[in-house]
CSV table of C-alpha atoms in Angstrom, one decimal:
chain,number,residue,atom,x,y,z
A,1,MET,CA,45.0,158.3,-58.2
A,2,LYS,CA,48.6,158.3,-59.3
A,3,ILE,CA,50.6,159.1,-56.2
A,4,ARG,CA,53.6,161.3,-56.7
A,5,THR,CA,55.5,162.9,-53.8
A,6,ARG,CA,58.5,165.1,-53.7
A,7,PHE,CA,61.3,166.3,-51.4
A,8,ALA,CA,62.6,169.7,-52.5
A,9,PRO,CA,65.5,170.9,-50.3
A,10,SER,CA,67.3,174.2,-50.7
A,11,PRO,CA,71.1,173.5,-51.1
A,12,THR,CA,72.3,176.0,-48.6
A,13,GLY,CA,73.9,173.6,-46.2
A,14,PHE,CA,73.8,170.0,-45.0
A,15,LEU,CA,70.6,167.9,-44.8
A,16,HIS,CA,69.4,168.3,-41.2
A,17,ILE,CA,67.1,166.0,-39.2
A,18,GLY,CA,64.0,167.9,-40.0
A,19,GLY,CA,64.6,167.8,-43.7
A,20,ALA,CA,65.5,164.1,-43.5
A,21,ARG,CA,62.2,163.4,-41.7
A,22,THR,CA,60.3,165.2,-44.5
A,23,ALA,CA,62.2,163.2,-47.2
A,24,LEU,CA,61.5,160.0,-45.3
A,25,PHE,CA,57.7,160.6,-45.0
A,26,ASN,CA,57.4,161.5,-48.7
A,27,TRP,CA,59.4,158.4,-49.6
A,28,LEU,CA,57.3,156.1,-47.3
A,29,PHE,CA,54.0,157.5,-48.7
A,30,ALA,CA,55.2,156.9,-52.3
A,31,ARG,CA,56.5,153.4,-51.6
A,32,LYS,CA,53.4,152.5,-49.6
A,33,HIS,CA,51.1,153.4,-52.5
A,34,LYS,CA,53.5,152.2,-55.2
A,35,GLY,CA,53.9,155.7,-56.4
A,36,THR,CA,56.8,157.9,-57.5
A,37,PHE,CA,59.2,159.8,-55.2
A,38,VAL,CA,60.7,162.9,-56.8
A,39,LEU,CA,63.8,164.7,-55.6
A,40,ARG,CA,63.9,168.4,-56.7
A,41,ILE,CA,66.6,170.9,-55.8
A,42,GLU,CA,65.3,174.4,-55.0
A,43,ASP,CA,68.4,176.3,-55.7
A,44,THR,CA,66.9,179.8,-56.3
A,45,ASP,CA,68.9,181.3,-53.4
A,46,GLU,CA,71.7,182.6,-55.6
A,47,VAL,CA,73.8,183.7,-52.7
A,48,ARG,CA,73.8,180.7,-50.5
A,49,SER,CA,73.2,177.7,-52.8
A,50,THR,CA,76.3,175.7,-53.6
A,51,GLU,CA,77.2,172.5,-55.5
A,52,ASP,CA,78.9,171.2,-52.4
A,53,SER,CA,75.6,171.4,-50.5
A,54,VAL,CA,73.7,169.7,-53.3
A,55,GLN,CA,76.2,166.8,-53.2
A,56,ALA,CA,76.0,166.6,-49.4
A,57,ILE,CA,72.2,166.4,-49.6
A,58,LEU,CA,72.4,163.7,-52.3
A,59,ASP,CA,74.9,161.7,-50.2
A,60,SER,CA,72.8,162.0,-47.1
A,61,ILE,CA,69.6,160.8,-48.8
A,62,ARG,CA,71.4,157.9,-50.5
A,63,TRP,CA,73.0,156.9,-47.2
A,64,LEU,CA,69.6,156.9,-45.5
A,65,GLY,CA,68.4,154.5,-48.3
A,66,LEU,CA,65.7,156.8,-49.7
A,67,ASN,CA,66.2,156.0,-53.4
A,68,TRP,CA,64.4,158.5,-55.6
A,69,ASP,CA,62.7,157.7,-58.9
A,70,GLU,CA,63.2,161.0,-60.6
A,71,GLY,CA,65.7,163.8,-59.8
A,72,PRO,CA,69.4,164.7,-59.7
A,73,LYS,CA,72.1,162.2,-60.8
A,74,ASP,CA,74.8,164.5,-59.3
A,75,SER,CA,75.2,168.2,-58.4
A,76,ARG,CA,74.4,169.4,-61.9
A,77,LEU,CA,72.7,166.6,-63.9
A,78,SER,CA,69.2,165.2,-63.5
A,79,GLU,CA,67.0,162.7,-65.2
A,80,GLY,CA,63.3,161.9,-65.5
A,81,PRO,CA,60.4,162.8,-67.7
A,82,TYR,CA,59.5,166.0,-65.8
A,83,GLY,CA,63.0,167.5,-65.6
A,84,PRO,CA,65.2,169.3,-65.2
A,85,TYR,CA,65.0,168.9,-61.4
A,86,PHE,CA,67.1,172.0,-60.5
A,87,GLN,CA,65.0,175.1,-60.3
A,88,MET,CA,67.8,177.4,-61.7
A,89,GLN,CA,67.6,175.2,-64.9
A,90,ARG,CA,63.9,175.9,-65.2
A,91,LEU,CA,63.9,179.7,-65.5
A,92,ASP,CA,62.4,179.8,-69.0
A,93,ILE,CA,59.5,177.6,-67.7
A,94,TYR,CA,58.7,180.1,-64.9
A,95,LYS,CA,58.9,183.1,-67.3
A,96,LYS,CA,56.0,181.6,-69.3
A,97,PHE,CA,53.7,181.6,-66.3
A,98,LEU,CA,54.9,184.9,-65.0
A,99,ASP,CA,54.0,186.5,-68.4
A,100,GLN,CA,50.5,184.9,-68.1
A,101,LEU,CA,50.0,186.4,-64.6
A,102,MET,CA,51.1,189.8,-65.8
A,103,ARG,CA,48.9,189.7,-68.9
A,104,ASP,CA,45.9,188.8,-66.7
A,105,ALA,CA,46.7,191.6,-64.3
A,106,LYS,CA,47.2,189.2,-61.4
A,107,ALA,CA,50.7,190.3,-60.7
A,108,TYR,CA,52.5,193.6,-60.9
A,109,ARG,CA,55.9,195.3,-60.7
A,110,CYS,CA,56.9,196.6,-57.3
A,111,TYR,CA,59.6,199.3,-57.3
A,112,CYS,CA,60.0,199.6,-53.5
A,113,SER,CA,63.5,199.6,-52.3
A,114,LYS,CA,64.8,197.6,-49.3
A,115,GLU,CA,64.9,200.8,-47.2
A,116,GLU,CA,61.2,201.5,-48.0
A,117,LEU,CA,60.2,197.9,-47.1
A,118,ASP,CA,62.2,198.2,-43.9
A,119,GLU,CA,60.4,201.4,-43.0
A,120,MET,CA,57.0,199.7,-43.6
A,121,ARG,CA,58.0,197.0,-41.2
A,122,ARG,CA,59.2,199.5,-38.6
A,123,LEU,CA,56.0,201.5,-38.7
A,124,ALA,CA,53.9,198.3,-38.5
A,125,ALA,CA,55.8,197.2,-35.4
A,126,LEU,CA,55.3,200.7,-33.8
A,127,GLU,CA,51.5,200.5,-34.6
A,128,LYS,CA,51.4,196.9,-33.5
A,129,ARG,CA,50.2,195.7,-36.9
A,130,PRO,CA,51.3,192.6,-38.8
A,131,PRO,CA,54.4,193.5,-40.9
A,132,ARG,CA,52.9,193.3,-44.4
A,133,TYR,CA,53.5,195.1,-47.6
A,134,ASP,CA,51.1,198.0,-48.0
A,135,GLY,CA,50.4,197.6,-51.7
A,136,ARG,CA,51.6,201.0,-52.7
A,137,CYS,CA,52.8,199.8,-56.1
A,138,ARG,CA,49.7,197.8,-56.9
A,139,ASN,CA,47.9,200.5,-58.9
A,140,LEU,CA,50.8,202.6,-60.3
A,141,THR,CA,50.0,204.4,-63.6
A,142,ASP,CA,52.1,203.7,-66.7
A,143,HIS,CA,53.5,207.2,-66.3
A,144,GLN,CA,54.7,206.4,-62.7
A,145,LYS,CA,56.3,203.1,-63.9
A,146,LYS,CA,58.2,204.9,-66.7
A,147,GLU,CA,59.5,207.5,-64.2
A,148,TYR,CA,60.7,204.8,-61.8
A,149,GLU,CA,62.4,202.9,-64.6
A,150,ALA,CA,63.9,206.1,-66.1
A,151,ALA,CA,65.4,206.7,-62.7
A,152,GLY,CA,67.0,203.3,-62.7
A,153,LYS,CA,64.8,201.8,-60.0
A,154,LYS,CA,64.8,198.0,-60.0
A,155,TYR,CA,61.6,196.1,-59.5
A,156,SER,CA,60.4,192.8,-58.3
A,157,ILE,CA,57.1,191.1,-59.3
A,158,ARG,CA,54.4,190.7,-56.7
A,159,PHE,CA,51.3,188.6,-56.9
A,160,LYS,CA,47.9,190.2,-56.1
A,161,MET,CA,46.3,188.5,-53.1
A,162,PRO,CA,42.6,189.1,-52.2
A,163,ASP,CA,42.3,191.7,-49.5
A,164,SER,CA,39.1,190.4,-47.9
A,165,GLY,CA,37.6,187.0,-47.0
A,166,THR,CA,39.5,184.0,-46.0
A,167,THR,CA,41.7,181.3,-47.6
A,168,THR,CA,41.3,177.9,-46.2
A,169,VAL,CA,43.9,175.1,-46.3
A,170,ASP,CA,42.4,171.6,-46.1
A,171,ASP,CA,45.3,169.9,-44.4
A,172,LEU,CA,45.5,166.1,-44.2
A,173,ILE,CA,47.0,166.2,-40.7
A,174,ARG,CA,45.6,169.5,-39.2
A,175,GLY,CA,42.1,169.6,-40.8
A,176,LYS,CA,40.8,172.9,-42.1
A,177,VAL,CA,43.0,175.9,-41.3
A,178,SER,CA,41.7,179.3,-42.3
A,179,PHE,CA,43.7,182.5,-42.9
A,180,GLU,CA,42.2,186.0,-43.0
A,181,ASN,CA,43.2,187.5,-46.3
A,182,ASN,CA,43.5,191.0,-44.9
A,183,LEU,CA,46.4,189.8,-42.8
A,184,LEU,CA,48.2,188.3,-45.8
A,185,GLN,CA,50.1,190.4,-48.3
A,186,ASP,CA,51.0,190.7,-52.0
A,187,PHE,CA,54.0,188.5,-52.0
A,188,VAL,CA,57.1,188.6,-54.2
A,189,ILE,CA,57.1,185.9,-56.9
A,190,VAL,CA,60.2,187.2,-58.8
A,191,LYS,CA,63.1,189.0,-57.2
A,192,THR,CA,64.8,192.0,-58.6
A,193,SER,CA,67.5,189.7,-60.0
A,194,GLY,CA,64.8,188.0,-62.2
A,195,VAL,CA,65.0,184.8,-60.2
A,196,PRO,CA,61.7,183.3,-58.9
A,197,THR,CA,60.9,183.0,-55.2
A,198,TYR,CA,60.1,179.8,-53.4
A,199,ASN,CA,56.4,180.3,-53.3
A,200,PHE,CA,56.2,180.9,-57.1
A,201,ALA,CA,58.6,178.3,-58.4
A,202,CYS,CA,57.4,175.4,-56.2
A,203,VAL,CA,53.8,175.9,-57.3
A,204,ILE,CA,54.8,175.8,-61.0
A,205,ASP,CA,57.0,172.7,-60.4
A,206,ASP,CA,54.5,170.8,-58.3
A,207,HIS,CA,51.9,171.3,-61.0
A,208,LEU,CA,54.0,170.5,-64.0
A,209,MET,CA,55.6,167.5,-62.2
A,210,GLU,CA,52.1,166.3,-61.3
A,211,ILE,CA,52.8,166.1,-57.6
A,212,SER,CA,49.7,164.6,-55.9
A,213,HIS,CA,50.7,165.2,-52.2
A,214,VAL,CA,52.9,167.9,-50.7
A,215,ILE,CA,54.1,166.5,-47.4
A,216,ARG,CA,56.3,169.1,-45.6
A,217,GLY,CA,57.2,170.7,-42.3
A,218,ASP,CA,54.7,172.9,-40.4
A,219,GLU,CA,56.9,176.0,-41.0
A,220,HIS,CA,55.5,176.0,-44.5
A,221,LEU,CA,51.8,176.0,-43.4
A,222,SER,CA,51.8,179.9,-43.5
A,223,ASN,CA,53.0,179.8,-47.1
A,224,THR,CA,50.2,177.6,-48.2
A,225,PRO,CA,47.4,180.2,-48.6
A,226,SER,CA,49.6,182.2,-50.9
A,227,GLN,CA,50.3,179.1,-52.9
A,228,LEU,CA,46.7,178.1,-53.1
A,229,ARG,CA,45.8,181.5,-54.5
A,230,LEU,CA,48.5,181.0,-57.2
A,231,TYR,CA,47.0,177.7,-58.2
A,232,GLU,CA,43.6,179.4,-58.4
A,233,ALA,CA,45.0,182.3,-60.5
A,234,LEU,CA,46.6,179.8,-63.0
A,235,GLY,CA,43.5,177.7,-63.2
A,236,TRP,CA,45.1,174.6,-61.6
A,237,THR,CA,43.9,172.1,-59.1
A,238,PRO,CA,46.3,172.1,-56.1
A,239,PRO,CA,47.8,168.9,-54.6
A,240,ALA,CA,46.8,167.6,-51.2
A,241,PHE,CA,48.8,169.2,-48.4
A,242,ALA,CA,50.0,167.6,-45.2
A,243,HIS,CA,52.1,169.6,-42.7
A,244,LEU,CA,54.3,167.6,-40.3
A,245,SER,CA,54.7,168.6,-36.7
A,246,MET,CA,57.7,170.5,-35.4
A,247,ILE,CA,60.7,168.6,-33.9
A,248,LEU,CA,61.8,169.9,-30.5
A,249,GLY,CA,64.9,169.2,-28.4
A,250,PRO,CA,64.7,167.6,-25.0
A,251,ASP,CA,64.3,171.1,-23.4
A,252,GLY,CA,61.2,171.9,-25.4
A,253,ALA,CA,62.9,174.4,-27.7
A,254,LYS,CA,63.1,173.9,-31.5
A,255,LEU,CA,65.7,171.3,-32.4
A,256,SER,CA,69.0,173.0,-33.1
A,257,LYS,CA,72.8,172.6,-33.0
A,258,ARG,CA,72.9,173.2,-29.3
A,259,HIS,CA,71.0,169.9,-28.8
A,260,GLY,CA,73.8,168.0,-30.5
A,261,ALA,CA,74.3,166.7,-34.0
A,262,THR,CA,71.6,167.9,-36.4
A,263,SER,CA,72.9,166.9,-39.9
A,264,VAL,CA,72.4,163.4,-41.3
A,265,LEU,CA,76.1,163.1,-42.2
A,266,GLU,CA,77.0,163.9,-38.6
A,267,TYR,CA,75.0,160.9,-37.5
A,268,LYS,CA,76.7,158.8,-40.1
A,269,ASN,CA,80.1,159.9,-38.8
A,270,GLU,CA,79.0,159.2,-35.2
A,271,GLY,CA,78.5,155.5,-36.1
A,272,PHE,CA,74.7,155.3,-36.5
A,273,ILE,CA,73.1,152.7,-38.9
A,274,PRO,CA,71.0,154.1,-41.7
A,275,GLY,CA,68.1,151.7,-40.9
A,276,ALA,CA,68.1,152.8,-37.2
A,277,LEU,CA,68.0,156.5,-38.0
A,278,ARG,CA,65.4,155.9,-40.7
A,279,ASN,CA,63.3,154.0,-38.1
A,280,TYR,CA,63.7,156.6,-35.4
A,281,LEU,CA,62.9,159.5,-37.7
A,282,ALA,CA,59.7,157.8,-38.7
A,283,LEU,CA,58.6,158.0,-35.1
A,284,LEU,CA,59.0,161.7,-34.9
A,285,GLY,CA,55.4,162.8,-35.4
A,286,TRP,CA,54.0,159.5,-36.5
A,287,ALA,CA,52.9,156.3,-34.7
A,288,THR,CA,51.0,153.1,-35.3
A,289,LYS,CA,47.9,152.3,-33.3
A,290,ASN,CA,49.8,149.8,-31.2
A,291,SER,CA,52.8,152.2,-30.7
A,292,GLN,CA,55.3,149.9,-32.3
A,293,ASP,CA,58.9,151.0,-32.0
A,294,LEU,CA,61.1,148.8,-34.1
A,295,PHE,CA,60.3,148.1,-37.8
A,296,SER,CA,61.9,146.2,-40.5
A,297,TYR,CA,62.4,147.9,-43.9
A,298,GLU,CA,59.3,146.3,-45.3
A,299,GLU,CA,57.2,146.9,-42.1
A,300,LEU,CA,57.9,150.6,-42.1
A,301,ILE,CA,56.6,150.9,-45.7
A,302,SER,CA,53.6,148.8,-45.2
A,303,SER,CA,52.6,150.4,-41.8
A,304,PHE,CA,53.0,154.1,-42.8
A,305,ASP,CA,50.0,156.2,-43.3
A,306,ILE,CA,49.1,159.9,-43.1
A,307,GLU,CA,46.4,159.2,-40.5
A,308,GLY,CA,49.1,158.2,-38.0
A,309,CYS,CA,50.8,161.6,-38.3
A,310,GLN,CA,50.3,163.8,-35.3
A,311,LYS,CA,49.7,167.6,-34.9
A,312,ASN,CA,51.7,168.0,-31.6
A,313,PRO,CA,55.4,168.6,-31.7
A,314,ALA,CA,57.7,165.6,-31.6
A,315,THR,CA,60.7,165.5,-29.2
A,316,PHE,CA,64.1,164.3,-30.4
A,317,ASP,CA,65.6,161.9,-27.9
A,318,ASN,CA,69.2,161.1,-28.6
A,319,ALA,CA,69.2,158.4,-25.9
A,320,LYS,CA,66.3,156.5,-27.6
A,321,LEU,CA,68.0,156.8,-31.0
A,322,THR,CA,71.2,155.4,-29.5
A,323,TRP,CA,69.2,152.5,-27.9
A,324,MET,CA,67.6,151.8,-31.3
A,325,ASN,CA,70.9,151.9,-33.1
A,326,GLY,CA,72.2,149.2,-30.7
A,327,GLU,CA,69.1,147.1,-31.4
A,328,TYR,CA,69.8,147.3,-35.1
A,329,ILE,CA,73.5,146.5,-34.7
A,330,ARG,CA,72.6,143.4,-32.6
A,331,LYS,CA,70.4,142.1,-35.4
A,332,MET,CA,73.0,142.6,-38.1
A,333,PRO,CA,74.8,139.6,-39.5
A,334,ILE,CA,78.4,139.8,-38.5
A,335,SER,CA,79.6,140.1,-42.1
A,336,GLU,CA,77.4,143.2,-42.6
A,337,LEU,CA,78.5,144.6,-39.2
A,338,VAL,CA,82.2,144.2,-40.2
A,339,GLU,CA,81.5,146.0,-43.5
A,340,ALA,CA,79.7,148.8,-41.8
A,341,ALA,CA,82.5,149.2,-39.2
A,342,LYS,CA,85.3,149.3,-41.7
A,343,PRO,CA,85.5,153.1,-42.2
A,344,PHE,CA,85.9,153.5,-38.4
A,345,LEU,CA,88.4,150.6,-38.2
A,346,ASP,CA,90.4,152.1,-41.1
A,347,GLU,CA,90.4,155.5,-39.3
A,348,ALA,CA,91.8,153.8,-36.2
A,349,GLY,CA,94.5,152.0,-38.2
A,350,ILE,CA,93.0,148.6,-37.6
A,351,ARG,CA,93.9,146.5,-40.7
A,352,PRO,CA,94.5,142.9,-39.8
A,353,SER,CA,97.2,141.1,-41.6
A,354,SER,CA,97.6,137.3,-42.1
A,355,GLY,CA,98.1,135.4,-38.9
A,356,LEU,CA,96.1,137.9,-36.8
A,357,THR,CA,92.6,137.4,-35.4
A,358,SER,CA,89.9,137.9,-38.1
A,359,LEU,CA,87.7,141.0,-37.8
A,360,GLU,CA,84.6,138.8,-37.9
A,361,ALA,CA,85.9,136.8,-34.9
A,362,ALA,CA,87.0,139.8,-32.9
A,363,ILE,CA,83.9,141.9,-33.5
A,364,SER,CA,81.5,139.0,-32.8
A,365,LEU,CA,82.9,138.7,-29.3
A,366,GLU,CA,81.0,141.7,-28.1
A,367,HIS,CA,78.3,141.9,-30.7
A,368,GLN,CA,75.6,142.4,-28.1
A,369,LYS,CA,77.4,145.3,-26.5
A,370,TYR,CA,77.8,147.8,-29.3
A,371,LYS,CA,75.5,150.8,-29.5
A,372,LYS,CA,77.4,152.7,-32.2
A,373,LEU,CA,79.9,151.7,-34.9
A,374,THR,CA,82.4,154.1,-33.5
A,375,GLU,CA,82.7,152.0,-30.3
A,376,ILE,CA,84.0,148.9,-32.1
A,377,PRO,CA,87.6,150.0,-32.8
A,378,ALA,CA,88.4,150.8,-29.2
A,379,LEU,CA,86.8,147.5,-28.0
A,380,ILE,CA,88.8,145.3,-30.4
A,381,SER,CA,92.0,147.3,-30.9
A,382,PHE,CA,94.1,145.2,-28.4
A,383,PHE,CA,93.9,142.3,-30.9
A,384,TYR,CA,95.8,144.3,-33.5
A,385,GLN,CA,98.1,146.6,-31.7
A,386,PRO,CA,101.3,145.8,-29.7
A,387,LEU,CA,100.6,144.8,-26.2
A,388,GLU,CA,100.3,147.8,-23.9
A,389,ILE,CA,99.4,147.3,-20.3
A,390,SER,CA,97.2,150.1,-18.9
A,391,PRO,CA,98.3,151.6,-15.5
A,392,VAL,CA,95.0,150.4,-14.1
A,393,ALA,CA,95.5,146.9,-15.2
A,394,ARG,CA,99.1,146.9,-13.9
A,395,GLU,CA,98.0,148.2,-10.5
A,396,LYS,CA,94.7,146.3,-10.1
A,397,SER,CA,95.5,142.9,-11.7
A,398,LEU,CA,99.2,142.5,-12.1
A,399,SER,CA,100.8,143.8,-8.9
A,400,ALA,CA,100.3,140.8,-6.6
A,401,PRO,CA,103.6,139.0,-5.8
A,402,GLU,CA,102.3,135.6,-7.2
A,403,VAL,CA,101.5,137.1,-10.7
A,404,PRO,CA,104.9,136.4,-12.4
A,405,SER,CA,104.7,132.7,-11.4
A,406,ILE,CA,101.1,132.5,-12.5
A,407,LEU,CA,101.9,133.9,-16.0
A,408,GLY,CA,104.8,131.6,-16.4
A,409,ASP,CA,102.7,128.6,-15.3
A,410,LEU,CA,99.9,129.5,-17.7
A,411,SER,CA,102.3,129.9,-20.6
A,412,SER,CA,103.6,126.4,-20.0
A,413,LEU,CA,100.1,125.0,-19.5
A,414,PHE,CA,98.8,126.4,-22.8
A,415,GLU,CA,101.8,125.0,-24.7
A,416,THR,CA,100.8,121.5,-23.6
A,417,MET,CA,97.1,121.6,-24.3
A,418,SER,CA,95.8,119.4,-27.1
A,419,SER,CA,92.9,121.7,-27.9
A,420,PHE,CA,92.7,125.5,-27.5
A,421,LYS,CA,89.0,126.0,-27.3
A,422,GLU,CA,87.0,128.0,-24.9
A,423,LYS,CA,85.6,125.2,-22.7
A,424,GLU,CA,89.0,123.3,-22.6
A,425,ILE,CA,90.9,126.5,-21.7
A,426,GLU,CA,88.5,127.4,-18.9
A,427,ALA,CA,88.6,123.9,-17.5
A,428,SER,CA,92.4,123.8,-17.5
A,429,VAL,CA,92.8,127.2,-16.0
A,430,ARG,CA,90.3,126.4,-13.2
A,431,GLN,CA,92.0,123.1,-12.5
A,432,TYR,CA,95.4,125.0,-12.3
A,433,ALA,CA,94.0,127.5,-9.8
A,434,GLN,CA,92.5,124.8,-7.7
A,435,GLN,CA,95.8,122.8,-7.6
A,436,LYS,CA,97.7,125.9,-6.6
A,437,GLY,CA,95.3,127.0,-4.0
A,438,PHE,CA,94.3,130.2,-5.8
A,439,LYS,CA,90.8,131.7,-6.0
A,440,ALA,CA,89.6,131.9,-9.6
A,441,GLY,CA,89.9,135.7,-9.7
A,442,GLN,CA,93.5,135.5,-8.6
A,443,VAL,CA,94.3,133.7,-11.9
A,444,PHE,CA,91.5,135.0,-14.2
A,445,HIS,CA,92.2,138.7,-13.7
A,446,PRO,CA,96.0,138.6,-14.3
A,447,LEU,CA,95.4,136.4,-17.3
A,448,ARG,CA,93.1,138.9,-18.9
A,449,ALA,CA,95.3,141.9,-18.1
A,450,ALA,CA,98.5,140.1,-19.3
A,451,VAL,CA,96.9,139.2,-22.7
A,452,SER,CA,94.8,142.3,-23.4
A,453,GLY,CA,96.4,145.0,-21.3
A,454,ARG,CA,93.0,145.7,-19.8
A,455,THR,CA,90.8,144.9,-16.8
A,456,ASP,CA,87.6,144.3,-18.8
A,457,GLY,CA,86.5,143.1,-22.2
A,458,PRO,CA,84.8,140.2,-23.8
A,459,THR,CA,84.3,136.7,-22.2
A,460,LEU,CA,87.8,135.7,-21.1
A,461,PHE,CA,88.1,132.2,-22.4
A,462,LEU,CA,86.4,132.9,-25.7
A,463,MET,CA,88.7,135.8,-26.2
A,464,LEU,CA,91.7,133.6,-25.7
A,465,GLU,CA,90.3,131.1,-28.2
A,466,VAL,CA,89.7,133.8,-30.8
A,467,MET,CA,93.2,135.3,-30.2
A,468,GLY,CA,94.8,131.9,-30.7
A,469,ARG,CA,97.3,129.8,-28.7
A,470,ASP,CA,100.5,131.3,-30.2
A,471,GLU,CA,99.5,134.9,-29.7
A,472,VAL,CA,98.3,134.3,-26.2
A,473,ILE,CA,101.5,132.6,-25.2
A,474,LYS,CA,103.5,135.3,-26.8
A,475,ARG,CA,101.6,137.9,-24.9
A,476,LEU,CA,102.0,136.1,-21.6
A,477,LYS,CA,105.8,136.1,-22.0
A,478,GLU,CA,105.8,139.8,-23.1
A,479,SER,CA,103.8,140.7,-20.0
A,480,SER,CA,106.2,138.9,-17.8
A,481,ARG,CA,109.1,140.8,-19.4
A,482,LEU,CA,107.3,144.1,-19.0
A,483,LEU,CA,106.5,143.4,-15.3
A,484,ALA,CA,110.1,142.4,-14.6
A,485,ALA,CA,111.2,145.7,-16.2
A,486,GLY,CA,109.0,147.7,-13.8
A,487,PRO,CA,106.7,150.6,-14.6
A,488,ALA,CA,107.4,152.5,-17.8
């Protein structure tokens, strides 16, 4: 069987976590089976669809590393043998099949106004019935239709659903799910504007694009019986369906903005690594038999299967995502980490010039500490900015009466050392402290504060080596000057 999956977002905003998870599962399934992953833009919401949203979706999917085989090149153009991949560019295609349904009397014009439909829903609520269309336009005579049209009434097109029996969805995750037809309704397939609705257009597109598997969120399960009846009416075999579990916030409510960032680009801007987010999203509603957490790029593809997808809702845990992001950062080669951190370093104004500590050396000092890329600038900024002693460092580490003489002695000591490497620096400073009768902390703490302006940071003596002898001596002298001048 030729495997073809698709992700078909509506460009009415940013790509959120739920959509990104759907895109990922479709991409993984296609890659696992050496199939084709299609990206299709379902832009039939004429009011809310925007080119900016299309571009944001494309940027998000590219950042996640979910390369598509067919679909948009940018917010207007697309390429592939089944294109175009924007629904608003496929209106002539939909009209052909709409005409077929009308000729076969499987669809009809509905002249009901918004006010009439609202009244139907109101009465249904009062009578504690499901809010469904009552079919009043289903059997209009030609004379009635002409009267409505002469009066200027606009019409939509509705599909005729069976009003008895059941429609069963054979779902790859949930098994057989049956729907009573008398609780469903004749649904709109073309709006009064002439634009097709989601339920109509996606059926046409999935068939013509030869989609083998429709993997999507469980909110679409209720649409599936309507779509199955459309496949039947058009004489087509439907694809296999798999409906993914809902994603909840930590409080058990559906994941939303109040739980924190929800769009993919927000996570990018917060300093998350694409591979880490990809890995974490895969665990929302899917698991291996051995409950593995961390996957390489190749492992995730080879391990993924529909059988591992779960029915029960998944809970989004930002703390676990942050932990996982830290794990990914720690495994990154330092050159890749520097490249990934550059947007955040640029934003912080950290651009090393010649003679200053290299970014690779500075960032590698605390490689094991970072959990997000956004943490890196603050932790290394003291290397690249004028010395500024924090009030805490001044009070806690530089206020003792012996500090000025210690800083002066260390400056002289460093000038005479033949090698300025971590081990030699530590040995010399410890020997100095012992000769002067100081405890190690009495020398180490002022040394760190005088060089970095802080009370904490990377390993002290490696930090001094990375900063370099000339810069360290310069800072010791600057700190002595600042201390002599008193608090700012």
